[in-house]
Amino acid sequence: MKKKLIALAVTGALMTPMLAQAAPTVYGKVHLSYGNVEDGTAGGNDNWQLRSHASRVGVKGDRDLGNGLSAIYKFEWQVDYEQGTDAGFDRRNMYAGLKGGWGEVRFGRHDTPLKMAQGKFDQFGDTDADLKNAGDEDGENRLDNVLAYLGKSGNIKYAIALIPGEGDGTTAGDGPADSISASIAYESGPLYVALAQDSYDDTGAVAGSENSITRVVGTYKMGNMQLGLLYQTGVEGVSPSTDEEDWLGLSFSTKFGGKNKFKAQYITTEDNQASAVESTLMAIGVDHKFDKKTSGYLMYSNLDEEQGGATITDDTFLGAGLVLKF
């Protein structure tokens, strides 16, 4: 009997890593809010809404190939309980690749390095006050056909993504890298600093253009507080030079009472058109963490856009949200 138990134990010990390697990880997040949504412009809406904010489900895993090399994969979908387009599903990051001591290579649909460079600056991600809602040339892109490399050396992280247009050279480009996104970041202790740039080659949409957008971001932690600064300038995609925007963003958070966090954020943008469009996105809120995977929040946000002294956008949100991860 003892011999059988020993044999069973040895077999189980040998099989456990094999099963763990083969079994993918299923994960997700449900993010819902309820509150007053108001469009303050003439003829705008003013109502109460229950909404989903980038709720998602995904599967990820890796497979040991030996000699320090692993195959990796991740497939993630955004889920809309209101059953919008695509029967309530939309694609998020979806890729496969290889990982080793030299870094990672990923192929598929992926966030650009410039998007990832924001780090933990954005205190209101996936809400009305998300960084991506601040201006037209936002840089917050998740693209198809991405060939990405992510590496690290000490406290320095770097990434580069090549995105072919896969077109005929007239409408979408036909080169190996019609768009390029690259970033380099330094993180040590409380300090995080990153520099990133997206470059867009001319694909026929705007004759003779080759545009780029540059982002500089930093965060610094002091005890329970964090300060964030973001500067961004340029044109996203192949667009007229008059679409160029300058951004300046500030974020702040402080923890209190063990499970609570007060946060505030302010982002202003201005383009260089003859009649410039100026926008301001500001928000304040309080988060409460129930446990490691469940949190709730109260927040207020306002997006104000003006052109030639006239208001063209005045959107506000006041409400509460719940975030559950699994």
Coordinates of N, CA and C in Angstrom, one line a residue, residues 100-249:
G100 N 12.1 34.9 -24.0 CA 13.3 34.3 -23.5 C 14.0 35.3 -22.6
G101 N 15.3 35.0 -22.3 CA 16.1 36.0 -21.5 C 16.4 37.3 -22.2
W102 N 16.2 37.2 -23.6 CA 16.5 38.4 -24.4 C 15.3 39.3 -24.5
G103 N 14.1 38.9 -24.0 CA 12.9 39.7 -24.1 C 11.7 38.9 -24.7
E104 N 10.8 39.6 -25.4 CA 9.6 39.0 -26.0 C 9.4 39.5 -27.4
V105 N 9.0 38.6 -28.3 CA 8.5 39.0 -29.6 C 7.0 38.6 -29.7
R106 N 6.2 39.6 -30.1 CA 4.8 39.3 -30.1 C 4.3 39.6 -31.6
F107 N 3.3 38.8 -32.0 CA 2.7 39.0 -33.4 C 1.2 39.0 -33.2
G108 N 0.5 40.1 -33.8 CA -0.9 40.1 -33.7 C -1.5 41.5 -33.5
R109 N -2.6 41.5 -32.8 CA -3.2 42.8 -32.4 C -2.7 43.2 -31.0
H110 N -2.2 44.4 -30.9 CA -1.5 44.8 -29.7 C -1.5 46.3 -29.5
D111 N -1.4 46.7 -28.2 CA -1.2 48.1 -27.8 C 0.1 48.6 -28.4
T112 N 0.1 49.8 -28.9 CA 1.4 50.4 -29.3 C 2.3 50.7 -28.1
P113 N 3.6 50.7 -28.3 CA 4.5 51.1 -27.2 C 4.2 52.5 -26.7
L114 N 3.8 53.4 -27.6 CA 3.4 54.8 -27.1 C 2.3 54.7 -26.1
K115 N 1.3 53.9 -26.4 CA 0.1 53.7 -25.5 C 0.6 53.1 -24.2
M116 N 1.4 52.1 -24.3 CA 1.9 51.4 -23.0 C 2.8 52.4 -22.2
A117 N 3.4 53.4 -22.8 CA 4.3 54.2 -22.1 C 3.7 55.1 -21.1
Q118 N 2.3 55.2 -21.1 CA 1.7 56.0 -20.1 C 1.9 55.5 -18.7
G119 N 2.2 54.2 -18.6 CA 2.5 53.6 -17.2 C 1.2 53.8 -16.4
K120 N 1.4 54.3 -15.1 CA 0.3 54.5 -14.2 C -0.1 55.9 -14.1
F121 N 0.1 56.7 -15.1 CA -0.2 58.1 -15.1 C -1.8 58.3 -15.0
D122 N -2.5 57.6 -15.8 CA -3.9 57.7 -16.0 C -4.7 57.1 -14.8
Q123 N -5.3 58.0 -13.9 CA -6.0 57.6 -12.8 C -7.4 57.2 -13.1
F124 N -7.9 57.5 -14.3 CA -9.3 57.2 -14.6 C -9.5 56.4 -15.9
G125 N -8.6 55.4 -16.0 CA -8.7 54.5 -17.2 C -10.0 53.8 -17.3
D126 N -10.5 53.7 -18.5 CA -11.8 53.0 -18.9 C -13.0 53.7 -18.3
T127 N -12.9 55.0 -18.0 CA -14.1 55.8 -17.6 C -14.2 57.0 -18.6
D128 N -15.2 57.9 -18.3 CA -15.4 59.1 -19.1 C -14.2 60.0 -19.1
A129 N -13.3 59.9 -18.1 CA -12.2 60.7 -17.9 C -10.9 60.1 -18.4
D130 N -11.0 58.9 -19.1 CA -9.9 58.2 -19.6 C -9.0 59.2 -20.5
L131 N -7.7 59.0 -20.4 CA -6.8 59.8 -21.2 C -7.1 59.9 -22.6
K132 N -7.6 58.9 -23.2 CA -7.9 58.8 -24.7 C -9.1 59.8 -25.1
N133 N -9.8 60.3 -24.1 CA -11.0 61.2 -24.4 C -10.6 62.6 -24.4
A134 N -9.3 62.9 -24.1 CA -8.9 64.3 -24.0 C -8.8 65.1 -25.3
G135 N -8.3 64.5 -26.3 CA -8.1 65.2 -27.6 C -8.3 64.3 -28.8
D136 N -8.2 64.9 -30.0 CA -8.4 64.1 -31.2 C -7.2 63.2 -31.5
E137 N -6.0 63.8 -31.4 CA -4.7 63.1 -31.6 C -4.3 62.4 -30.3
D138 N -4.9 61.3 -30.0 CA -4.7 60.8 -28.6 C -3.5 59.8 -28.5
G139 N -3.2 59.1 -29.5 CA -2.1 58.1 -29.4 C -2.4 56.9 -28.7
E140 N -3.6 56.7 -28.2 CA -4.0 55.5 -27.4 C -4.5 54.4 -28.3
N141 N -3.6 53.8 -29.1 CA -4.0 52.9 -30.1 C -3.7 51.4 -29.8
R142 N -4.6 50.6 -30.3 CA -4.4 49.1 -30.3 C -4.6 48.7 -31.7
L143 N -3.6 48.2 -32.4 CA -3.6 48.0 -33.8 C -3.4 46.6 -34.2
D144 N -3.9 46.3 -35.4 CA -3.8 45.0 -36.1 C -2.4 44.9 -36.7
N145 N -2.0 43.7 -37.1 CA -0.8 43.5 -37.9 C 0.5 44.0 -37.2
V146 N 0.6 43.9 -35.9 CA 1.7 44.4 -35.2 C 2.8 43.3 -35.0
L147 N 4.0 43.7 -35.2 CA 5.2 42.9 -34.9 C 6.0 43.6 -33.8
A148 N 5.9 43.2 -32.6 CA 6.4 43.9 -31.5 C 7.6 43.2 -30.8
Y149 N 8.5 44.0 -30.3 CA 9.6 43.4 -29.5 C 9.6 44.2 -28.2
L150 N 9.6 43.5 -27.0 CA 9.7 44.1 -25.7 C 10.9 43.6 -25.0
G151 N 11.8 44.5 -24.5 CA 13.0 44.1 -23.8 C 13.2 44.9 -22.5
K152 N 14.2 44.4 -21.8 CA 14.5 45.1 -20.5 C 16.0 44.9 -20.2
S153 N 16.6 45.9 -19.7 CA 18.0 45.9 -19.2 C 18.1 46.7 -17.9
G154 N 18.2 46.0 -16.8 CA 18.3 46.7 -15.5 C 17.0 47.4 -15.3
N155 N 17.1 48.7 -15.0 CA 15.9 49.5 -14.8 C 15.3 50.1 -16.0
I156 N 15.8 49.8 -17.2 CA 15.4 50.3 -18.4 C 14.5 49.3 -19.2
K157 N 13.4 49.7 -19.6 CA 12.5 48.9 -20.5 C 12.4 49.6 -21.9
Y158 N 12.3 48.8 -22.9 CA 12.2 49.4 -24.2 C 11.3 48.5 -25.1
A159 N 10.7 49.1 -26.1 CA 9.8 48.4 -27.0 C 9.7 49.0 -28.3
I160 N 9.5 48.2 -29.3 CA 9.3 48.8 -30.7 C 8.3 47.9 -31.4
A161 N 7.4 48.5 -32.2 CA 6.4 47.8 -33.0 C 6.5 48.3 -34.4
L162 N 6.5 47.3 -35.3 CA 6.4 47.6 -36.7 C 5.0 47.2 -37.2
I163 N 4.3 48.1 -38.0 CA 3.0 47.8 -38.4 C 2.9 48.1 -39.9
P164 N 2.9 47.0 -40.7 CA 2.7 47.1 -42.2 C 1.3 47.5 -42.5
G165 N 1.1 48.4 -43.5 CA -0.2 48.8 -43.9 C -1.0 47.7 -44.6
E166 N -0.3 46.8 -45.2 CA -0.9 45.7 -46.0 C -1.8 46.1 -47.1
G167 N -1.5 47.2 -47.7 CA -2.3 47.7 -48.8 C -1.6 47.7 -50.1
D168 N -2.1 48.4 -51.1 CA -1.6 48.4 -52.4 C -0.7 49.6 -52.7
G169 N -0.3 50.3 -51.7 CA 0.6 51.4 -51.8 C -0.2 52.7 -52.2
T170 N -1.5 52.6 -52.3 CA -2.3 53.8 -52.6 C -3.1 54.3 -51.5
T171 N -3.7 53.3 -50.8 CA -4.7 53.6 -49.7 C -4.2 53.2 -48.3
A172 N -3.3 52.3 -48.2 CA -2.9 51.8 -46.9 C -1.4 51.5 -46.8
G173 N -0.7 51.7 -47.8 CA 0.8 51.5 -47.7 C 1.1 50.0 -47.9
D174 N 2.3 49.7 -48.5 CA 2.6 48.3 -48.8 C 4.0 48.0 -48.2
G175 N 4.6 48.8 -47.4 CA 5.9 48.6 -46.8 C 5.9 47.6 -45.6
P176 N 7.1 47.2 -45.2 CA 7.2 46.3 -44.0 C 6.9 47.1 -42.7
A177 N 6.9 48.4 -42.7 CA 6.6 49.2 -41.5 C 6.1 50.5 -41.9
D178 N 4.8 50.6 -42.3 CA 4.2 51.9 -42.7 C 4.0 52.7 -41.4
S179 N 3.9 52.1 -40.3 CA 3.8 52.8 -39.0 C 4.8 52.2 -38.1
I180 N 5.5 53.0 -37.2 CA 6.4 52.5 -36.3 C 6.1 53.2 -34.9
S181 N 6.1 52.4 -33.9 CA 5.9 52.9 -32.5 C 7.1 52.4 -31.7
A182 N 7.7 53.3 -30.9 CA 8.8 52.9 -30.1 C 8.8 53.6 -28.7
S183 N 9.3 53.0 -27.7 CA 9.3 53.7 -26.4 C 10.6 53.2 -25.6
I184 N 11.0 54.0 -24.7 CA 12.0 53.6 -23.7 C 11.6 54.2 -22.4
A185 N 11.7 53.4 -21.3 CA 11.3 53.8 -20.0 C 12.3 53.5 -18.9
Y186 N 12.4 54.3 -17.9 CA 13.3 54.1 -16.8 C 12.4 54.0 -15.5
E187 N 12.6 53.0 -14.7 CA 11.8 52.9 -13.5 C 12.7 52.4 -12.4
S188 N 12.8 53.2 -11.3 CA 13.6 52.8 -10.2 C 13.0 53.4 -8.9
G189 N 12.6 52.5 -8.0 CA 12.0 53.0 -6.8 C 10.7 53.7 -7.1
P190 N 10.6 55.0 -6.6 CA 9.3 55.7 -6.8 C 9.2 56.5 -8.1
L191 N 10.3 56.4 -8.9 CA 10.3 57.2 -10.2 C 10.1 56.4 -11.4
Y192 N 9.2 56.9 -12.3 CA 9.0 56.3 -13.6 C 9.0 57.4 -14.6
V193 N 9.9 57.2 -15.7 CA 10.0 58.2 -16.7 C 10.0 57.5 -18.1
A194 N 9.2 58.0 -19.1 CA 9.2 57.3 -20.4 C 9.1 58.3 -21.5
L195 N 9.7 57.9 -22.6 CA 9.7 58.7 -23.8 C 9.2 57.8 -25.0
A196 N 8.3 58.2 -25.8 CA 7.7 57.3 -26.8 C 7.4 58.2 -28.1
Q197 N 7.4 57.5 -29.2 CA 7.0 58.2 -30.4 C 6.4 57.2 -31.4
D198 N 5.3 57.7 -32.1 CA 4.7 56.9 -33.2 C 5.0 57.7 -34.5
S199 N 5.4 57.0 -35.5 CA 5.7 57.6 -36.8 C 4.9 57.0 -37.9
Y200 N 4.3 57.8 -38.7 CA 3.3 57.4 -39.7 C 3.9 57.8 -41.1
D201 N 4.2 56.8 -41.9 CA 4.7 57.2 -43.3 C 3.6 57.5 -44.2
D202 N 3.9 58.3 -45.2 CA 2.8 58.7 -46.2 C 2.3 57.5 -46.9
T203 N 1.0 57.3 -47.0 CA 0.4 56.2 -47.7 C -0.6 56.7 -48.8
G204 N -0.4 58.0 -49.2 CA -1.2 58.5 -50.3 C -2.4 59.3 -49.8
A205 N -2.8 59.2 -48.5 CA -3.9 60.0 -48.0 C -3.7 61.5 -48.1
V206 N -2.4 61.9 -47.7 CA -2.1 63.3 -47.7 C -0.7 63.3 -48.4
A207 N -0.7 64.0 -49.6 CA 0.6 64.0 -50.4 C 1.7 64.6 -49.6
G208 N 2.8 63.8 -49.6 CA 4.1 64.3 -49.1 C 4.2 64.4 -47.6
S209 N 3.2 63.8 -46.9 CA 3.2 63.9 -45.4 C 3.9 62.7 -44.8
E210 N 4.5 62.9 -43.7 CA 5.1 61.9 -42.8 C 5.1 62.4 -41.4
N211 N 4.1 62.0 -40.7 CA 3.8 62.6 -39.4 C 4.2 61.7 -38.2
S212 N 4.2 62.4 -37.1 CA 4.6 61.6 -35.9 C 3.9 62.3 -34.6
I213 N 3.8 61.5 -33.6 CA 3.4 62.0 -32.3 C 4.3 61.5 -31.2
T214 N 4.7 62.4 -30.3 CA 5.7 62.2 -29.3 C 5.1 62.4 -27.9
R215 N 5.4 61.4 -27.0 CA 4.9 61.5 -25.6 C 6.0 61.4 -24.6
V216 N 5.9 62.2 -23.6 CA 6.8 62.2 -22.5 C 6.0 62.1 -21.2
V217 N 6.2 61.1 -20.4 CA 5.4 60.9 -19.2 C 6.3 60.5 -18.0
G218 N 5.9 61.0 -16.8 CA 6.6 60.6 -15.6 C 5.6 60.5 -14.4
T219 N 5.9 59.6 -13.5 CA 5.2 59.6 -12.3 C 6.2 59.4 -11.1
Y220 N 5.8 60.0 -10.0 CA 6.7 59.9 -8.8 C 5.9 59.6 -7.6
K221 N 6.3 58.7 -6.8 CA 5.5 58.3 -5.5 C 6.2 58.8 -4.3
M222 N 5.5 59.4 -3.4 CA 6.0 59.9 -2.2 C 5.1 59.4 -1.1
G223 N 5.5 58.3 -0.4 CA 4.7 57.7 0.6 C 3.4 57.2 0.0
N224 N 2.2 57.7 0.4 CA 0.9 57.3 -0.1 C 0.5 58.1 -1.3
M225 N 1.3 59.1 -1.7 CA 0.9 60.0 -2.8 C 1.6 59.6 -4.1
Q226 N 1.0 59.9 -5.2 CA 1.7 59.8 -6.5 C 1.3 61.0 -7.3
L227 N 2.3 61.6 -8.0 CA 2.2 62.7 -8.9 C 2.5 62.3 -10.3
G228 N 1.8 62.8 -11.3 CA 2.0 62.4 -12.7 C 2.1 63.6 -13.6
L229 N 2.9 63.6 -14.6 CA 3.1 64.6 -15.6 C 3.1 64.0 -16.9
L230 N 2.4 64.6 -17.9 CA 2.4 64.1 -19.3 C 2.4 65.2 -20.2
Y231 N 3.3 65.1 -21.2 CA 3.4 66.1 -22.3 C 3.4 65.3 -23.6
Q232 N 2.6 65.8 -24.6 CA 2.5 65.1 -25.8 C 2.3 66.1 -27.0
T233 N 2.9 65.9 -28.1 CA 2.7 66.8 -29.2 C 2.8 66.0 -30.5
G234 N 2.1 66.5 -31.6 CA 2.3 65.9 -32.9 C 1.0 65.6 -33.5
V235 N 1.0 64.8 -34.6 CA -0.1 64.4 -35.4 C -0.2 62.9 -35.5
E236 N -1.4 62.4 -35.2 CA -1.6 60.9 -35.2 C -2.1 60.5 -36.6
G237 N -1.3 59.6 -37.2 CA -1.7 59.1 -38.5 C -1.3 60.1 -39.6
V238 N -1.6 59.7 -40.8 CA -1.3 60.6 -42.0 C -2.4 61.6 -42.1
S239 N -2.2 62.8 -41.6 CA -3.2 63.9 -41.5 C -2.6 65.2 -41.9
P240 N -3.4 66.2 -42.2 CA -2.8 67.5 -42.4 C -2.1 68.1 -41.2
S241 N -1.0 68.8 -41.5 CA -0.2 69.4 -40.4 C -1.1 70.2 -39.4
T242 N -2.2 70.8 -39.9 CA -3.0 71.6 -39.1 C -3.7 70.8 -38.0
D243 N -3.6 69.5 -38.0 CA -4.2 68.6 -37.0 C -3.3 68.5 -35.8
E244 N -2.1 69.0 -35.8 CA -1.2 68.8 -34.8 C -1.7 69.4 -33.4
E245 N -1.5 68.6 -32.4 CA -2.0 69.0 -31.0 C -0.9 69.0 -30.0
D246 N -1.0 69.8 -29.0 CA -0.1 69.8 -27.9 C -1.0 69.5 -26.6
W247 N -0.4 68.6 -25.8 CA -1.1 68.1 -24.6 C -0.3 68.4 -23.4
L248 N -1.0 68.7 -22.3 CA -0.3 68.8 -21.0 C -1.2 68.2 -20.0
G249 N -0.8 67.2 -19.2 CA -1.6 66.5 -18.3 C -1.0 66.4 -16.9

